[in-house]
Amino acid sequence: MTTIRRFEANDLFNFTDVNLDHLTETYHNGFYLQYLAIWPDMCALGESINKDIMGYIFGKSEGEGKMWHGHVTAVTVSPEYRRLGLARQLMQLLEGVSENIANAYFVDLYVRSSNNVAIRMYQNFGYIVFRRVLGYYSGEEDGLDMRKSLARDVEKKSMIPLGRDVTDEDDYG
């Protein structure tokens, strides 16, 4: 049985095992604490019956005008708890907060262009590749900016692929 609950500051002492996956971006504690202070509704975790952290999600709301959106900063599930639907539950939670509390037009996320398993998973969740960001991951690997429109984006304009590669410095819409 899995319990989904808000991520708390004390959880930072217990989630290291989840971050051992080589595809998981790991940040310093101050980074996570900033998210917990500013966007607490967008930070959650899945906990096992034994109180083990199975996975987590950190997100935020950002942008202006029709670019106002929810952003998945990090979502990861420990290898032993994958394929149980936890990533879907965590993503649905962030999408719900983005839609119902932040009133966002869409949710976006970045994924390594080589992470085909994650790309397929996000596509199954309704995300599309909006654009490729050249050298997004430390200049060594491209990132895919994937998006899913929410109810406020009635015409689904946020789902129209940009149609060209960009760099992280490019100003785009």
JSON list of C-alpha atoms in Angstrom, two decimals:
[
{"chain": "A", "resi": 1, "resn": "MET", "atom": "CA", "xyz": [0.00, 0.00, 0.00]},
{"chain": "A", "resi": 2, "resn": "THR", "atom": "CA", "xyz": [1.24, 3.47, -0.91]},
{"chain": "A", "resi": 3, "resn": "THR", "atom": "CA", "xyz": [0.47, 6.70, 0.89]},
{"chain": "A", "resi": 4, "resn": "ILE", "atom": "CA", "xyz": [0.87, 9.94, -1.05]},
{"chain": "A", "resi": 5, "resn": "ARG", "atom": "CA", "xyz": [1.60, 12.87, 1.23]},
{"chain": "A", "resi": 6, "resn": "ARG", "atom": "CA", "xyz": [3.20, 16.28, 1.24]},
{"chain": "A", "resi": 7, "resn": "PHE", "atom": "CA", "xyz": [7.00, 16.24, 1.28]},
{"chain": "A", "resi": 8, "resn": "GLU", "atom": "CA", "xyz": [8.30, 17.69, 4.56]},
{"chain": "A", "resi": 9, "resn": "ALA", "atom": "CA", "xyz": [11.72, 19.15, 5.41]},
{"chain": "A", "resi": 10, "resn": "ASN", "atom": "CA", "xyz": [12.60, 16.16, 7.63]},
{"chain": "A", "resi": 11, "resn": "ASP", "atom": "CA", "xyz": [12.12, 13.87, 4.62]},
{"chain": "A", "resi": 12, "resn": "LEU", "atom": "CA", "xyz": [15.37, 15.29, 3.21]},
{"chain": "A", "resi": 13, "resn": "PHE", "atom": "CA", "xyz": [17.21, 13.06, 5.68]},
{"chain": "A", "resi": 14, "resn": "ASN", "atom": "CA", "xyz": [15.52, 9.91, 4.35]},
{"chain": "A", "resi": 15, "resn": "PHE", "atom": "CA", "xyz": [15.23, 10.19, 0.59]},
{"chain": "A", "resi": 16, "resn": "THR", "atom": "CA", "xyz": [18.85, 9.60, -0.47]},
{"chain": "A", "resi": 17, "resn": "ASP", "atom": "CA", "xyz": [18.17, 6.02, -1.63]},
{"chain": "A", "resi": 18, "resn": "VAL", "atom": "CA", "xyz": [15.65, 7.29, -4.17]},
{"chain": "A", "resi": 19, "resn": "ASN", "atom": "CA", "xyz": [18.30, 9.60, -5.66]},
{"chain": "A", "resi": 20, "resn": "LEU", "atom": "CA", "xyz": [20.82, 6.82, -6.36]},
{"chain": "A", "resi": 21, "resn": "ASP", "atom": "CA", "xyz": [19.48, 6.30, -9.89]},
{"chain": "A", "resi": 22, "resn": "HIS", "atom": "CA", "xyz": [21.99, 7.75, -12.39]},
{"chain": "A", "resi": 23, "resn": "LEU", "atom": "CA", "xyz": [19.20, 9.50, -14.33]},
{"chain": "A", "resi": 24, "resn": "THR", "atom": "CA", "xyz": [17.91, 11.37, -11.27]},
{"chain": "A", "resi": 25, "resn": "GLU", "atom": "CA", "xyz": [19.10, 14.96, -10.94]},
{"chain": "A", "resi": 26, "resn": "THR", "atom": "CA", "xyz": [20.14, 15.62, -7.34]},
{"chain": "A", "resi": 27, "resn": "TYR", "atom": "CA", "xyz": [20.17, 19.09, -5.81]},
{"chain": "A", "resi": 28, "resn": "HIS", "atom": "CA", "xyz": [21.46, 20.60, -2.57]},
{"chain": "A", "resi": 29, "resn": "ASN", "atom": "CA", "xyz": [19.20, 20.79, 0.48]},
{"chain": "A", "resi": 30, "resn": "GLY", "atom": "CA", "xyz": [18.70, 24.55, 0.14]},
{"chain": "A", "resi": 31, "resn": "PHE", "atom": "CA", "xyz": [17.20, 23.97, -3.30]},
{"chain": "A", "resi": 32, "resn": "TYR", "atom": "CA", "xyz": [14.64, 21.50, -1.95]},
{"chain": "A", "resi": 33, "resn": "LEU", "atom": "CA", "xyz": [13.88, 23.73, 1.05]},
{"chain": "A", "resi": 34, "resn": "GLN", "atom": "CA", "xyz": [13.15, 26.66, -1.26]},
{"chain": "A", "resi": 35, "resn": "TYR", "atom": "CA", "xyz": [10.57, 24.56, -3.10]},
{"chain": "A", "resi": 36, "resn": "LEU", "atom": "CA", "xyz": [9.02, 23.40, 0.16]},
{"chain": "A", "resi": 37, "resn": "ALA", "atom": "CA", "xyz": [8.73, 27.02, 1.34]},
{"chain": "A", "resi": 38, "resn": "ILE", "atom": "CA", "xyz": [7.34, 28.52, -1.88]},
{"chain": "A", "resi": 39, "resn": "TRP", "atom": "CA", "xyz": [5.43, 25.67, -3.57]},
{"chain": "A", "resi": 40, "resn": "PRO", "atom": "CA", "xyz": [4.58, 23.18, -0.78]},
{"chain": "A", "resi": 41, "resn": "ASP", "atom": "CA", "xyz": [1.48, 21.90, -2.59]},
{"chain": "A", "resi": 42, "resn": "MET", "atom": "CA", "xyz": [3.69, 20.83, -5.51]},
{"chain": "A", "resi": 43, "resn": "CYS", "atom": "CA", "xyz": [6.07, 18.74, -3.40]},
{"chain": "A", "resi": 44, "resn": "ALA", "atom": "CA", "xyz": [4.92, 15.25, -2.50]},
{"chain": "A", "resi": 45, "resn": "LEU", "atom": "CA", "xyz": [6.16, 11.75, -1.94]},
{"chain": "A", "resi": 46, "resn": "GLY", "atom": "CA", "xyz": [4.99, 8.18, -2.00]},
{"chain": "A", "resi": 47, "resn": "GLU", "atom": "CA", "xyz": [5.58, 6.28, 1.21]},
{"chain": "A", "resi": 48, "resn": "SER", "atom": "CA", "xyz": [5.41, 2.53, 1.76]},
{"chain": "A", "resi": 49, "resn": "ILE", "atom": "CA", "xyz": [3.66, 0.83, 4.63]},
{"chain": "A", "resi": 50, "resn": "ASN", "atom": "CA", "xyz": [7.14, 0.55, 6.23]},
{"chain": "A", "resi": 51, "resn": "LYS", "atom": "CA", "xyz": [7.57, 4.35, 5.93]},
{"chain": "A", "resi": 52, "resn": "ASP", "atom": "CA", "xyz": [10.18, 3.99, 3.15]},
{"chain": "A", "resi": 53, "resn": "ILE", "atom": "CA", "xyz": [10.19, 6.80, 0.61]},
{"chain": "A", "resi": 54, "resn": "MET", "atom": "CA", "xyz": [9.26, 5.15, -2.66]},
{"chain": "A", "resi": 55, "resn": "GLY", "atom": "CA", "xyz": [9.46, 8.23, -4.86]},
{"chain": "A", "resi": 56, "resn": "TYR", "atom": "CA", "xyz": [8.83, 11.96, -4.90]},
{"chain": "A", "resi": 57, "resn": "ILE", "atom": "CA", "xyz": [7.92, 14.96, -7.04]},
{"chain": "A", "resi": 58, "resn": "PHE", "atom": "CA", "xyz": [8.99, 18.60, -6.78]},
{"chain": "A", "resi": 59, "resn": "GLY", "atom": "CA", "xyz": [7.38, 21.27, -8.90]},
{"chain": "A", "resi": 60, "resn": "LYS", "atom": "CA", "xyz": [6.56, 24.93, -9.13]},
{"chain": "A", "resi": 61, "resn": "SER", "atom": "CA", "xyz": [4.37, 27.39, -10.99]},
{"chain": "A", "resi": 62, "resn": "GLU", "atom": "CA", "xyz": [6.01, 29.99, -13.22]},
{"chain": "A", "resi": 63, "resn": "GLY", "atom": "CA", "xyz": [5.67, 32.12, -16.35]},
{"chain": "A", "resi": 64, "resn": "GLU", "atom": "CA", "xyz": [3.46, 35.01, -17.40]},
{"chain": "A", "resi": 65, "resn": "GLY", "atom": "CA", "xyz": [0.24, 35.33, -19.36]},
{"chain": "A", "resi": 66, "resn": "LYS", "atom": "CA", "xyz": [-0.48, 32.29, -21.53]},
{"chain": "A", "resi": 67, "resn": "MET", "atom": "CA", "xyz": [2.92, 30.90, -20.53]},
{"chain": "A", "resi": 68, "resn": "TRP", "atom": "CA", "xyz": [1.75, 30.54, -16.89]},
{"chain": "A", "resi": 69, "resn": "HIS", "atom": "CA", "xyz": [2.34, 26.87, -16.14]},
{"chain": "A", "resi": 70, "resn": "GLY", "atom": "CA", "xyz": [3.20, 24.18, -13.68]},
{"chain": "A", "resi": 71, "resn": "HIS", "atom": "CA", "xyz": [6.71, 22.81, -13.97]},
{"chain": "A", "resi": 72, "resn": "VAL", "atom": "CA", "xyz": [7.92, 19.38, -12.88]},
{"chain": "A", "resi": 73, "resn": "THR", "atom": "CA", "xyz": [11.38, 20.05, -11.52]},
{"chain": "A", "resi": 74, "resn": "ALA", "atom": "CA", "xyz": [12.02, 16.51, -10.33]},
{"chain": "A", "resi": 75, "resn": "VAL", "atom": "CA", "xyz": [10.08, 13.28, -10.27]},
{"chain": "A", "resi": 76, "resn": "THR", "atom": "CA", "xyz": [11.67, 9.97, -9.48]},
{"chain": "A", "resi": 77, "resn": "VAL", "atom": "CA", "xyz": [10.69, 6.56, -8.19]},
{"chain": "A", "resi": 78, "resn": "SER", "atom": "CA", "xyz": [13.10, 4.13, -6.55]},
{"chain": "A", "resi": 79, "resn": "PRO", "atom": "CA", "xyz": [13.83, 1.15, -8.86]},
{"chain": "A", "resi": 80, "resn": "GLU", "atom": "CA", "xyz": [12.20, -1.40, -6.56]},
{"chain": "A", "resi": 81, "resn": "TYR", "atom": "CA", "xyz": [8.91, 0.54, -6.64]},
{"chain": "A", "resi": 82, "resn": "ARG", "atom": "CA", "xyz": [8.71, 1.21, -10.38]},
{"chain": "A", "resi": 83, "resn": "ARG", "atom": "CA", "xyz": [5.88, -0.04, -12.57]},
{"chain": "A", "resi": 84, "resn": "LEU", "atom": "CA", "xyz": [3.37, 0.27, -9.73]},
{"chain": "A", "resi": 85, "resn": "GLY", "atom": "CA", "xyz": [1.75, 3.48, -10.97]},
{"chain": "A", "resi": 86, "resn": "LEU", "atom": "CA", "xyz": [3.45, 5.76, -8.43]},
{"chain": "A", "resi": 87, "resn": "ALA", "atom": "CA", "xyz": [4.92, 8.13, -11.04]},
{"chain": "A", "resi": 88, "resn": "ARG", "atom": "CA", "xyz": [1.45, 8.52, -12.56]},
{"chain": "A", "resi": 89, "resn": "GLN", "atom": "CA", "xyz": [-0.05, 9.32, -9.14]},
{"chain": "A", "resi": 90, "resn": "LEU", "atom": "CA", "xyz": [2.63, 11.91, -8.38]},
{"chain": "A", "resi": 91, "resn": "MET", "atom": "CA", "xyz": [2.26, 13.52, -11.82]},
{"chain": "A", "resi": 92, "resn": "GLN", "atom": "CA", "xyz": [-1.54, 13.63, -11.45]},
{"chain": "A", "resi": 93, "resn": "LEU", "atom": "CA", "xyz": [-1.14, 15.36, -8.10]},
{"chain": "A", "resi": 94, "resn": "LEU", "atom": "CA", "xyz": [1.09, 18.08, -9.59]},
{"chain": "A", "resi": 95, "resn": "GLU", "atom": "CA", "xyz": [-1.17, 18.43, -12.63]},
{"chain": "A", "resi": 96, "resn": "GLY", "atom": "CA", "xyz": [-4.18, 18.82, -10.33]},
{"chain": "A", "resi": 97, "resn": "VAL", "atom": "CA", "xyz": [-2.49, 21.52, -8.25]},
{"chain": "A", "resi": 98, "resn": "SER", "atom": "CA", "xyz": [-1.35, 23.27, -11.44]},
{"chain": "A", "resi": 99, "resn": "GLU", "atom": "CA", "xyz": [-4.87, 23.24, -12.84]},
{"chain": "A", "resi": 100, "resn": "ASN", "atom": "CA", "xyz": [-7.03, 23.80, -9.77]},
{"chain": "A", "resi": 101, "resn": "ILE", "atom": "CA", "xyz": [-4.88, 25.99, -7.52]},
{"chain": "A", "resi": 102, "resn": "ALA", "atom": "CA", "xyz": [-2.36, 27.71, -9.82]},
{"chain": "A", "resi": 103, "resn": "ASN", "atom": "CA", "xyz": [-4.86, 27.97, -12.72]},
{"chain": "A", "resi": 104, "resn": "ALA", "atom": "CA", "xyz": [-2.07, 27.13, -15.16]},
{"chain": "A", "resi": 105, "resn": "TYR", "atom": "CA", "xyz": [-2.37, 26.65, -18.92]},
{"chain": "A", "resi": 106, "resn": "PHE", "atom": "CA", "xyz": [-0.09, 23.61, -19.06]},
{"chain": "A", "resi": 107, "resn": "VAL", "atom": "CA", "xyz": [2.49, 21.52, -17.22]},
{"chain": "A", "resi": 108, "resn": "ASP", "atom": "CA", "xyz": [6.00, 21.07, -18.58]},
{"chain": "A", "resi": 109, "resn": "LEU", "atom": "CA", "xyz": [9.05, 19.03, -17.71]},
{"chain": "A", "resi": 110, "resn": "TYR", "atom": "CA", "xyz": [12.50, 18.31, -19.08]},
{"chain": "A", "resi": 111, "resn": "VAL", "atom": "CA", "xyz": [13.85, 14.83, -19.72]},
{"chain": "A", "resi": 112, "resn": "ARG", "atom": "CA", "xyz": [17.16, 13.60, -21.07]},
{"chain": "A", "resi": 113, "resn": "SER", "atom": "CA", "xyz": [16.85, 12.87, -24.79]},
{"chain": "A", "resi": 114, "resn": "SER", "atom": "CA", "xyz": [18.45, 9.44, -24.17]},
{"chain": "A", "resi": 115, "resn": "ASN", "atom": "CA", "xyz": [15.92, 8.41, -21.49]},
{"chain": "A", "resi": 116, "resn": "ASN", "atom": "CA", "xyz": [13.54, 6.56, -23.79]},
{"chain": "A", "resi": 117, "resn": "VAL", "atom": "CA", "xyz": [11.74, 4.78, -20.95]},
{"chain": "A", "resi": 118, "resn": "ALA", "atom": "CA", "xyz": [10.80, 8.09, -19.30]},
{"chain": "A", "resi": 119, "resn": "ILE", "atom": "CA", "xyz": [9.88, 9.70, -22.62]},
{"chain": "A", "resi": 120, "resn": "ARG", "atom": "CA", "xyz": [7.44, 6.88, -23.39]},
{"chain": "A", "resi": 121, "resn": "MET", "atom": "CA", "xyz": [6.02, 7.07, -19.88]},
{"chain": "A", "resi": 122, "resn": "TYR", "atom": "CA", "xyz": [5.37, 10.82, -20.19]},
{"chain": "A", "resi": 123, "resn": "GLN", "atom": "CA", "xyz": [3.82, 10.30, -23.62]},
{"chain": "A", "resi": 124, "resn": "ASN", "atom": "CA", "xyz": [1.50, 7.73, -22.06]},
{"chain": "A", "resi": 125, "resn": "PHE", "atom": "CA", "xyz": [0.56, 10.41, -19.51]},
{"chain": "A", "resi": 126, "resn": "GLY", "atom": "CA", "xyz": [-0.45, 12.75, -22.37]},
{"chain": "A", "resi": 127, "resn": "TYR", "atom": "CA", "xyz": [2.74, 14.80, -22.78]},
{"chain": "A", "resi": 128, "resn": "ILE", "atom": "CA", "xyz": [4.21, 15.76, -26.16]},
{"chain": "A", "resi": 129, "resn": "VAL", "atom": "CA", "xyz": [7.71, 16.88, -27.09]},
{"chain": "A", "resi": 130, "resn": "PHE", "atom": "CA", "xyz": [7.39, 20.64, -27.45]},
{"chain": "A", "resi": 131, "resn": "ARG", "atom": "CA", "xyz": [11.04, 21.27, -28.31]},
{"chain": "A", "resi": 132, "resn": "ARG", "atom": "CA", "xyz": [14.60, 19.97, -27.99]},
{"chain": "A", "resi": 133, "resn": "VAL", "atom": "CA", "xyz": [16.94, 22.11, -25.87]},
{"chain": "A", "resi": 134, "resn": "LEU", "atom": "CA", "xyz": [20.49, 21.62, -27.10]},
{"chain": "A", "resi": 135, "resn": "GLY", "atom": "CA", "xyz": [23.02, 20.82, -24.37]},
{"chain": "A", "resi": 136, "resn": "TYR", "atom": "CA", "xyz": [20.46, 21.30, -21.59]},
{"chain": "A", "resi": 137, "resn": "TYR", "atom": "CA", "xyz": [22.11, 18.78, -19.27]},
{"chain": "A", "resi": 138, "resn": "SER", "atom": "CA", "xyz": [25.48, 20.37, -18.40]},
{"chain": "A", "resi": 139, "resn": "GLY", "atom": "CA", "xyz": [26.15, 20.99, -22.08]},
{"chain": "A", "resi": 140, "resn": "GLU", "atom": "CA", "xyz": [26.62, 17.25, -22.56]},
{"chain": "A", "resi": 141, "resn": "GLU", "atom": "CA", "xyz": [23.16, 16.03, -23.48]},
{"chain": "A", "resi": 142, "resn": "ASP", "atom": "CA", "xyz": [20.07, 17.53, -25.04]},
{"chain": "A", "resi": 143, "resn": "GLY", "atom": "CA", "xyz": [16.89, 17.84, -23.03]},
{"chain": "A", "resi": 144, "resn": "LEU", "atom": "CA", "xyz": [13.37, 17.42, -24.32]},
{"chain": "A", "resi": 145, "resn": "ASP", "atom": "CA", "xyz": [10.84, 19.99, -23.10]},
{"chain": "A", "resi": 146, "resn": "MET", "atom": "CA", "xyz": [7.61, 18.00, -22.83]},
{"chain": "A", "resi": 147, "resn": "ARG", "atom": "CA", "xyz": [4.20, 19.58, -22.25]},
{"chain": "A", "resi": 148, "resn": "LYS", "atom": "CA", "xyz": [0.65, 18.67, -21.40]},
{"chain": "A", "resi": 149, "resn": "SER", "atom": "CA", "xyz": [-2.11, 21.24, -21.69]},
{"chain": "A", "resi": 150, "resn": "LEU", "atom": "CA", "xyz": [-4.63, 21.78, -18.92]},
{"chain": "A", "resi": 151, "resn": "ALA", "atom": "CA", "xyz": [-8.29, 22.83, -19.01]},
{"chain": "A", "resi": 152, "resn": "ARG", "atom": "CA", "xyz": [-7.44, 26.56, -19.15]},
{"chain": "A", "resi": 153, "resn": "ASP", "atom": "CA", "xyz": [-5.68, 25.99, -22.50]},
{"chain": "A", "resi": 154, "resn": "VAL", "atom": "CA", "xyz": [-8.97, 25.34, -24.30]},
{"chain": "A", "resi": 155, "resn": "GLU", "atom": "CA", "xyz": [-7.41, 25.47, -27.78]},
{"chain": "A", "resi": 156, "resn": "LYS", "atom": "CA", "xyz": [-4.42, 23.32, -26.70]},
{"chain": "A", "resi": 157, "resn": "LYS", "atom": "CA", "xyz": [-1.97, 25.92, -28.05]},
{"chain": "A", "resi": 158, "resn": "SER", "atom": "CA", "xyz": [0.69, 24.89, -25.54]},
{"chain": "A", "resi": 159, "resn": "MET", "atom": "CA", "xyz": [0.74, 21.46, -27.20]},
{"chain": "A", "resi": 160, "resn": "ILE", "atom": "CA", "xyz": [1.80, 22.77, -30.63]},
{"chain": "A", "resi": 161, "resn": "PRO", "atom": "CA", "xyz": [5.47, 21.74, -31.04]},
{"chain": "A", "resi": 162, "resn": "LEU", "atom": "CA", "xyz": [7.89, 24.61, -31.57]},
{"chain": "A", "resi": 163, "resn": "GLY", "atom": "CA", "xyz": [9.29, 22.90, -34.66]},
{"chain": "A", "resi": 164, "resn": "ARG", "atom": "CA", "xyz": [12.94, 23.78, -34.08]},
{"chain": "A", "resi": 165, "resn": "ASP", "atom": "CA", "xyz": [15.75, 23.08, -31.66]},
{"chain": "A", "resi": 166, "resn": "VAL", "atom": "CA", "xyz": [16.76, 25.83, -29.24]},
{"chain": "A", "resi": 167, "resn": "THR", "atom": "CA", "xyz": [19.46, 26.55, -26.69]},
{"chain": "A", "resi": 168, "resn": "ASP", "atom": "CA", "xyz": [18.69, 27.27, -23.05]},
{"chain": "A", "resi": 169, "resn": "GLU", "atom": "CA", "xyz": [19.43, 30.96, -23.64]},
{"chain": "A", "resi": 170, "resn": "ASP", "atom": "CA", "xyz": [16.83, 31.34, -26.42]},
{"chain": "A", "resi": 171, "resn": "ASP", "atom": "CA", "xyz": [13.73, 33.37, -25.65]},
{"chain": "A", "resi": 172, "resn": "TYR", "atom": "CA", "xyz": [10.77, 31.38, -26.91]},
{"chain": "A", "resi": 173, "resn": "GLY", "atom": "CA", "xyz": [7.02, 31.18, -26.59]}
]
